[in-house]
Amino acid sequence: MNRKKIVFANWKMNLDRVRISKFLEELLNLKFNSDKVDIVIAPPLVYLSDTLNKVSLSEVSVAAQNTFYEHNGPYTGEVSVDMLKDIGCTWVMIGHSERRQHLLETNEMINKKVLLATQNGLKVICCLGETYEERRQGKTFSKILDQLKRALREVDEKHLSNIVIGYEPIWVIGSGKAAELKDIKEAHGFISEELKNMYPKSKQLPRIVYGGSVDSNNIGEIINLNNVDGVLVGSASLDCEKFCDIVIKTEYSND
Ligand code: PEP
């Protein structure tokens, strides 16, 4: 399917004010075609406003790396969808495997976050993916399907165009070696078919992006696979030159 591509930078808990300024200055000099590719940067929470201000006159969008599933209240350390909207943030990442692992986020929490974010007009990238052990035991597809169905439970069809599914096989994240092309292709094909089964009438199903050690060397092959609508980039997104290279190669991919 010919859909607009999208490239996410997930900075995780990296960079600082000075390095972010320098990065954004360089990124804003990049000539890219925003009709062909969306760029979304996810900085650490404390740098969200600063990043939003710096990109405000550009075609670059900004995502929070997380949100909470209540509007407000006694939830120390959390940030609500309303607060993100209040500062002009339009995207949020939900369900990254590092949050599932270190912050013990469950599928139920992720579903509540996806519902609240989409119902309140935020765009969402919802991440899922299997562990190495699950892949080894032949459980990849049952795991992906379970996460997909539980994340999107009761999500209204009208919000699907505001959702991106991030497929990230957990063991390749940060490893420096992406998953095999055939495995990426198979997983994306599977997710695409399952989304069609879940929403048979929808004309605007979520885009599906791949994440896991994407860099400027492997992007060309990954982005041209069927059903790969973009990429979620961690380590390589910390270096503006590499990230810009990924954006441009995505823009010029076939499809
Ligand atoms: C990520 O954590 O979302 C990610 C894709 O990281 P990396 O590119 O470093 O594997």
mmCIF file of C-alpha atoms and ligand atoms in Angstrom:
data_model
loop_
_atom_site.group_PDB
_atom_site.id
_atom_site.type_symbol
_atom_site.label_atom_id
_atom_site.label_comp_id
_atom_site.label_asym_id
_atom_site.label_seq_id
_atom_site.Cartn_x
_atom_site.Cartn_y
_atom_site.Cartn_z
ATOM 1 C CA MET A 1 0.000 0.000 0.000
ATOM 2 C CA ASN A 2 1.327 3.422 -0.896
ATOM 3 C CA ARG A 3 1.221 5.464 2.288
ATOM 4 C CA LYS A 4 3.183 8.437 3.455
ATOM 5 C CA LYS A 5 6.344 7.299 5.198
ATOM 6 C CA ILE A 6 7.249 8.342 8.713
ATOM 7 C CA VAL A 7 10.535 8.475 10.615
ATOM 8 C CA PHE A 8 10.612 8.692 14.410
ATOM 9 C CA ALA A 9 13.630 9.648 16.501
ATOM 10 C CA ASN A 10 13.433 8.112 19.962
ATOM 11 C CA TRP A 11 16.074 9.869 22.023
ATOM 12 C CA LYS A 12 15.137 7.928 25.157
ATOM 13 C CA MET A 13 17.033 9.337 28.203
ATOM 14 C CA ASN A 14 19.843 10.896 26.140
ATOM 15 C CA LEU A 15 21.201 14.291 25.061
ATOM 16 C CA ASP A 16 21.069 17.634 26.870
ATOM 17 C CA ARG A 17 19.971 21.195 26.089
ATOM 18 C CA VAL A 18 23.093 22.151 24.186
ATOM 19 C CA ARG A 19 23.228 18.981 22.108
ATOM 20 C CA ILE A 20 19.510 19.178 21.358
ATOM 21 C CA SER A 21 19.887 22.782 20.150
ATOM 22 C CA LYS A 22 22.717 21.788 17.864
ATOM 23 C CA PHE A 23 20.825 18.757 16.567
ATOM 24 C CA LEU A 24 17.676 20.758 15.815
ATOM 25 C CA GLU A 25 19.632 23.525 14.134
ATOM 26 C CA GLU A 26 21.121 20.945 11.783
ATOM 27 C CA LEU A 27 17.827 19.120 11.272
ATOM 28 C CA LEU A 28 15.988 22.323 10.416
ATOM 29 C CA ASN A 29 18.483 22.914 7.615
ATOM 30 C CA LEU A 30 17.546 19.599 6.035
ATOM 31 C CA LYS A 31 15.562 19.939 2.833
ATOM 32 C CA PHE A 32 13.023 17.149 2.924
ATOM 33 C CA ASN A 33 9.686 16.698 1.249
ATOM 34 C CA SER A 34 7.002 16.699 3.928
ATOM 35 C CA ASP A 35 4.489 15.351 1.389
ATOM 36 C CA LYS A 36 6.544 12.177 1.253
ATOM 37 C CA VAL A 37 7.852 11.725 4.763
ATOM 38 C CA ASP A 38 6.827 12.767 8.264
ATOM 39 C CA ILE A 39 9.518 13.409 10.874
ATOM 40 C CA VAL A 40 8.689 13.015 14.567
ATOM 41 C CA ILE A 41 11.242 13.662 17.324
ATOM 42 C CA ALA A 42 10.723 12.233 20.817
ATOM 43 C CA PRO A 43 12.991 14.086 23.281
ATOM 44 C CA PRO A 44 13.152 13.460 27.029
ATOM 45 C CA LEU A 45 10.186 15.050 28.801
ATOM 46 C CA VAL A 46 12.042 18.039 30.286
ATOM 47 C CA TYR A 47 13.146 19.116 26.799
ATOM 48 C CA LEU A 48 9.712 18.781 25.208
ATOM 49 C CA SER A 49 8.716 22.478 25.356
ATOM 50 C CA ASP A 50 12.119 23.634 24.213
ATOM 51 C CA THR A 51 12.033 21.225 21.273
ATOM 52 C CA LEU A 52 8.482 22.258 20.375
ATOM 53 C CA ASN A 53 9.482 25.923 20.352
ATOM 54 C CA LYS A 54 12.504 25.277 18.190
ATOM 55 C CA VAL A 55 10.608 23.298 15.512
ATOM 56 C CA SER A 56 7.426 25.372 15.637
ATOM 57 C CA LEU A 57 7.914 26.955 12.199
ATOM 58 C CA SER A 58 8.961 23.719 10.532
ATOM 59 C CA GLU A 59 7.325 20.520 9.313
ATOM 60 C CA VAL A 60 8.945 18.522 12.117
ATOM 61 C CA SER A 61 6.599 17.111 14.775
ATOM 62 C CA VAL A 62 7.356 16.262 18.392
ATOM 63 C CA ALA A 63 6.301 13.283 20.497
ATOM 64 C CA ALA A 64 6.345 12.660 24.218
ATOM 65 C CA GLN A 65 7.940 9.337 25.132
ATOM 66 C CA ASN A 66 5.084 8.500 27.478
ATOM 67 C CA THR A 67 1.836 9.706 29.031
ATOM 68 C CA PHE A 68 -0.481 8.608 31.850
ATOM 69 C CA TYR A 69 -3.976 7.155 31.550
ATOM 70 C CA GLU A 70 -5.825 9.661 33.743
ATOM 71 C CA HIS A 71 -6.504 13.323 33.005
ATOM 72 C CA ASN A 72 -5.049 14.612 36.294
ATOM 73 C CA GLY A 73 -4.725 13.705 39.973
ATOM 74 C CA PRO A 74 -2.351 12.204 42.524
ATOM 75 C CA TYR A 75 0.058 10.502 40.128
ATOM 76 C CA THR A 76 3.471 11.815 41.112
ATOM 77 C CA GLY A 77 5.935 11.964 38.270
ATOM 78 C CA GLU A 78 3.382 11.343 35.551
ATOM 79 C CA VAL A 79 2.247 13.615 32.725
ATOM 80 C CA SER A 80 -1.235 13.729 31.225
ATOM 81 C CA VAL A 81 -2.510 13.897 27.683
ATOM 82 C CA ASP A 82 -4.058 17.273 28.572
ATOM 83 C CA MET A 83 -0.665 18.638 29.656
ATOM 84 C CA LEU A 84 0.978 17.433 26.467
ATOM 85 C CA LYS A 85 -1.723 19.102 24.412
ATOM 86 C CA ASP A 86 -1.439 22.245 26.521
ATOM 87 C CA ILE A 87 2.181 22.741 25.461
ATOM 88 C CA GLY A 88 1.404 21.948 21.804
ATOM 89 C CA CYS A 89 2.689 18.385 21.671
ATOM 90 C CA THR A 90 0.838 16.380 19.014
ATOM 91 C CA TRP A 91 2.327 12.887 19.317
ATOM 92 C CA VAL A 92 2.946 10.396 22.087
ATOM 93 C CA MET A 93 4.823 7.098 22.218
ATOM 94 C CA ILE A 94 3.041 4.359 24.114
ATOM 95 C CA GLY A 95 4.141 0.874 25.107
ATOM 96 C CA HIS A 96 7.836 0.979 24.293
ATOM 97 C CA SER A 97 9.436 -2.303 25.368
ATOM 98 C CA GLU A 98 11.784 -0.453 27.739
ATOM 99 C CA ARG A 99 8.761 0.898 29.607
ATOM 100 C CA ARG A 100 7.097 -2.506 29.561
ATOM 101 C CA GLN A 101 10.291 -3.994 30.998
ATOM 102 C CA HIS A 102 11.612 -1.366 33.447
ATOM 103 C CA LEU A 103 8.379 0.404 34.429
ATOM 104 C CA LEU A 104 6.256 -2.739 34.360
ATOM 105 C CA GLU A 105 3.713 -1.339 31.924
ATOM 106 C CA THR A 106 1.022 -3.855 31.133
ATOM 107 C CA ASN A 107 -1.124 -4.272 28.030
ATOM 108 C CA GLU A 108 -4.061 -2.945 30.063
ATOM 109 C CA MET A 109 -2.192 0.249 30.972
ATOM 110 C CA ILE A 110 -1.082 0.644 27.394
ATOM 111 C CA ASN A 111 -4.648 0.226 26.154
ATOM 112 C CA LYS A 112 -5.923 2.879 28.599
ATOM 113 C CA LYS A 113 -3.213 5.262 27.421
ATOM 114 C CA VAL A 114 -3.981 4.627 23.750
ATOM 115 C CA LEU A 115 -7.697 5.200 24.353
ATOM 116 C CA LEU A 116 -7.212 8.433 26.294
ATOM 117 C CA ALA A 117 -4.622 9.820 23.891
ATOM 118 C CA THR A 118 -6.586 9.076 20.727
ATOM 119 C CA GLN A 119 -9.922 10.213 22.177
ATOM 120 C CA ASN A 120 -8.267 13.520 23.032
ATOM 121 C CA GLY A 121 -6.719 14.100 19.634
ATOM 122 C CA LEU A 122 -3.123 13.019 20.145
ATOM 123 C CA LYS A 123 -1.377 10.925 17.536
ATOM 124 C CA VAL A 124 0.049 7.723 18.915
ATOM 125 C CA ILE A 125 2.900 5.411 18.091
ATOM 126 C CA CYS A 126 2.161 2.191 19.927
ATOM 127 C CA CYS A 127 5.093 -0.213 20.195
ATOM 128 C CA LEU A 128 5.034 -3.982 20.377
ATOM 129 C CA GLY A 129 7.334 -6.884 19.660
ATOM 130 C CA GLU A 130 8.511 -10.278 20.814
ATOM 131 C CA THR A 131 11.472 -11.254 22.972
ATOM 132 C CA TYR A 132 14.248 -13.458 21.637
ATOM 133 C CA GLU A 133 12.962 -16.347 23.720
ATOM 134 C CA GLU A 134 9.458 -15.972 22.293
ATOM 135 C CA ARG A 135 10.828 -15.968 18.760
ATOM 136 C CA ARG A 136 12.961 -19.007 19.487
ATOM 137 C CA GLN A 137 9.922 -20.850 20.798
ATOM 138 C CA GLY A 138 7.860 -19.993 17.706
ATOM 139 C CA LYS A 139 5.605 -17.631 19.648
ATOM 140 C CA THR A 140 6.359 -14.454 17.668
ATOM 141 C CA PHE A 141 3.005 -14.140 15.970
ATOM 142 C CA SER A 142 0.860 -15.075 18.944
ATOM 143 C CA LYS A 143 2.753 -12.502 21.034
ATOM 144 C CA ILE A 144 2.410 -9.733 18.451
ATOM 145 C CA LEU A 145 -1.275 -10.482 17.946
ATOM 146 C CA ASP A 146 -1.981 -10.498 21.656
ATOM 147 C CA GLN A 147 -0.221 -7.149 22.158
ATOM 148 C CA LEU A 148 -1.904 -5.633 19.107
ATOM 149 C CA LYS A 149 -5.421 -6.694 20.097
ATOM 150 C CA ARG A 150 -4.996 -5.640 23.702
ATOM 151 C CA ALA A 151 -3.436 -2.271 22.851
ATOM 152 C CA LEU A 152 -6.239 -1.420 20.433
ATOM 153 C CA ARG A 153 -9.132 -2.838 22.469
ATOM 154 C CA GLU A 154 -12.186 -0.587 22.036
ATOM 155 C CA VAL A 155 -10.252 1.919 19.948
ATOM 156 C CA ASP A 156 -12.721 3.546 17.592
ATOM 157 C CA GLU A 157 -12.108 3.058 13.897
ATOM 158 C CA LYS A 158 -12.199 6.822 13.381
ATOM 159 C CA HIS A 159 -8.930 7.164 15.321
ATOM 160 C CA LEU A 160 -6.951 4.592 13.346
ATOM 161 C CA SER A 161 -5.373 7.101 10.990
ATOM 162 C CA ASN A 162 -3.854 8.774 14.076
ATOM 163 C CA ILE A 163 -2.169 5.568 15.190
ATOM 164 C CA VAL A 164 1.145 4.102 14.086
ATOM 165 C CA ILE A 165 2.145 0.597 15.133
ATOM 166 C CA GLY A 166 5.851 0.276 15.954
ATOM 167 C CA TYR A 167 7.058 -3.283 15.455
ATOM 168 C CA GLU A 168 10.234 -3.693 17.497
ATOM 169 C CA PRO A 169 11.670 -7.171 18.083
ATOM 170 C CA ILE A 170 13.055 -6.617 21.549
ATOM 171 C CA TRP A 171 16.401 -8.336 21.274
ATOM 172 C CA VAL A 172 17.565 -6.279 18.306
ATOM 173 C CA ILE A 173 16.846 -2.916 19.973
ATOM 174 C CA GLY A 174 20.159 -1.214 20.672
ATOM 175 C CA SER A 175 22.090 -4.288 19.491
ATOM 176 C CA GLY A 176 23.599 -2.646 16.409
ATOM 177 C CA LYS A 177 22.149 -5.390 14.192
ATOM 178 C CA ALA A 178 18.627 -5.117 12.772
ATOM 179 C CA ALA A 179 16.324 -8.115 12.406
ATOM 180 C CA GLU A 180 16.578 -10.194 9.224
ATOM 181 C CA LEU A 181 14.731 -8.604 6.304
ATOM 182 C CA LYS A 182 12.573 -11.695 5.837
ATOM 183 C CA ASP A 183 11.524 -11.568 9.497
ATOM 184 C CA ILE A 184 10.656 -7.863 9.297
ATOM 185 C CA LYS A 185 8.676 -8.455 6.115
ATOM 186 C CA GLU A 186 6.824 -11.391 7.615
ATOM 187 C CA ALA A 187 5.961 -9.583 10.861
ATOM 188 C CA HIS A 188 4.768 -6.450 9.055
ATOM 189 C CA GLY A 189 2.686 -8.546 6.652
ATOM 190 C CA PHE A 190 1.168 -10.325 9.623
ATOM 191 C CA ILE A 191 0.348 -7.099 11.488
ATOM 192 C CA SER A 192 -1.127 -5.600 8.338
ATOM 193 C CA GLU A 193 -3.402 -8.616 7.785
ATOM 194 C CA GLU A 194 -4.477 -8.699 11.409
ATOM 195 C CA LEU A 195 -5.342 -4.998 11.341
ATOM 196 C CA LYS A 196 -7.517 -5.692 8.303
ATOM 197 C CA ASN A 197 -9.212 -8.533 10.205
ATOM 198 C CA MET A 198 -9.768 -6.321 13.229
ATOM 199 C CA TYR A 199 -11.141 -3.408 11.225
ATOM 200 C CA PRO A 200 -12.516 -4.894 7.983
ATOM 201 C CA LYS A 201 -14.349 -1.702 7.001
ATOM 202 C CA SER A 202 -11.559 0.762 7.695
ATOM 203 C CA LYS A 203 -9.976 2.592 4.787
ATOM 204 C CA GLN A 204 -7.272 4.157 6.936
ATOM 205 C CA LEU A 205 -5.506 1.498 8.919
ATOM 206 C CA PRO A 206 -2.537 2.434 11.131
ATOM 207 C CA ARG A 207 0.830 2.761 9.469
ATOM 208 C CA ILE A 208 3.359 0.152 10.597
ATOM 209 C CA VAL A 209 6.957 1.155 11.298
ATOM 210 C CA TYR A 210 9.943 -1.013 12.094
ATOM 211 C CA GLY A 211 12.310 -0.298 14.988
ATOM 212 C CA GLY A 212 15.487 -2.056 16.077
ATOM 213 C CA SER A 213 19.017 -0.961 15.144
ATOM 214 C CA VAL A 214 17.974 0.965 12.047
ATOM 215 C CA ASP A 215 20.904 2.997 10.720
ATOM 216 C CA SER A 216 21.936 4.802 7.572
ATOM 217 C CA ASN A 217 23.382 1.576 6.123
ATOM 218 C CA ASN A 218 20.391 -0.733 6.499
ATOM 219 C CA ILE A 219 17.545 1.779 6.023
ATOM 220 C CA GLY A 220 17.531 1.396 2.219
ATOM 221 C CA GLU A 221 16.677 -2.302 2.377
ATOM 222 C CA ILE A 222 14.273 -2.058 5.299
ATOM 223 C CA ILE A 223 12.216 0.847 4.028
ATOM 224 C CA ASN A 224 11.579 -0.843 0.686
ATOM 225 C CA LEU A 225 9.967 -3.915 2.240
ATOM 226 C CA ASN A 226 6.227 -4.388 1.784
ATOM 227 C CA ASN A 227 4.129 -2.991 4.612
ATOM 228 C CA VAL A 228 7.022 -1.033 6.126
ATOM 229 C CA ASP A 229 5.656 2.517 6.338
ATOM 230 C CA GLY A 230 8.593 3.973 8.177
ATOM 231 C CA VAL A 231 11.064 3.451 10.985
ATOM 232 C CA LEU A 232 11.551 4.145 14.666
ATOM 233 C CA VAL A 233 15.181 5.023 15.274
ATOM 234 C CA GLY A 234 16.921 4.958 18.646
ATOM 235 C CA SER A 235 20.746 5.034 18.723
ATOM 236 C CA ALA A 236 21.200 6.373 15.175
ATOM 237 C CA SER A 237 18.799 9.235 15.904
ATOM 238 C CA LEU A 238 21.285 10.757 18.359
ATOM 239 C CA ASP A 239 23.549 11.736 15.487
ATOM 240 C CA CYS A 240 21.882 14.319 13.250
ATOM 241 C CA GLU A 241 23.889 13.429 10.168
ATOM 242 C CA LYS A 242 22.907 9.759 10.409
ATOM 243 C CA PHE A 243 19.313 10.636 11.199
ATOM 244 C CA CYS A 244 19.047 13.024 8.225
ATOM 245 C CA ASP A 245 20.481 10.325 5.992
ATOM 246 C CA ILE A 246 17.762 7.941 7.199
ATOM 247 C CA VAL A 247 15.087 10.575 6.515
ATOM 248 C CA ILE A 248 16.320 11.246 2.986
ATOM 249 C CA LYS A 249 16.673 7.556 2.128
ATOM 250 C CA THR A 250 13.138 7.061 3.415
ATOM 251 C CA GLU A 251 11.854 9.938 1.332
ATOM 252 C CA TYR A 252 13.434 8.475 -1.793
ATOM 253 C CA SER A 253 12.336 4.893 -1.160
ATOM 254 C CA ASN A 254 10.185 3.148 -3.761
ATOM 255 C CA ASP A 255 6.478 2.635 -3.171
HETATM 256 C C1 PEP B 1 14.088 1.930 20.069
HETATM 257 O O1 PEP B 1 14.420 1.740 21.243
HETATM 258 O O2 PEP B 1 12.955 2.311 19.812
HETATM 259 C C2 PEP B 1 15.074 1.653 19.037
HETATM 260 C C3 PEP B 1 14.629 1.383 17.855
HETATM 261 O O3 PEP B 1 16.406 1.705 19.402
HETATM 262 P P1 PEP B 1 17.660 1.345 18.455
HETATM 263 O O4 PEP B 1 17.451 2.018 17.131
HETATM 264 O O5 PEP B 1 18.836 1.859 19.189
HETATM 265 O O6 PEP B 1 17.666 -0.142 18.314
#
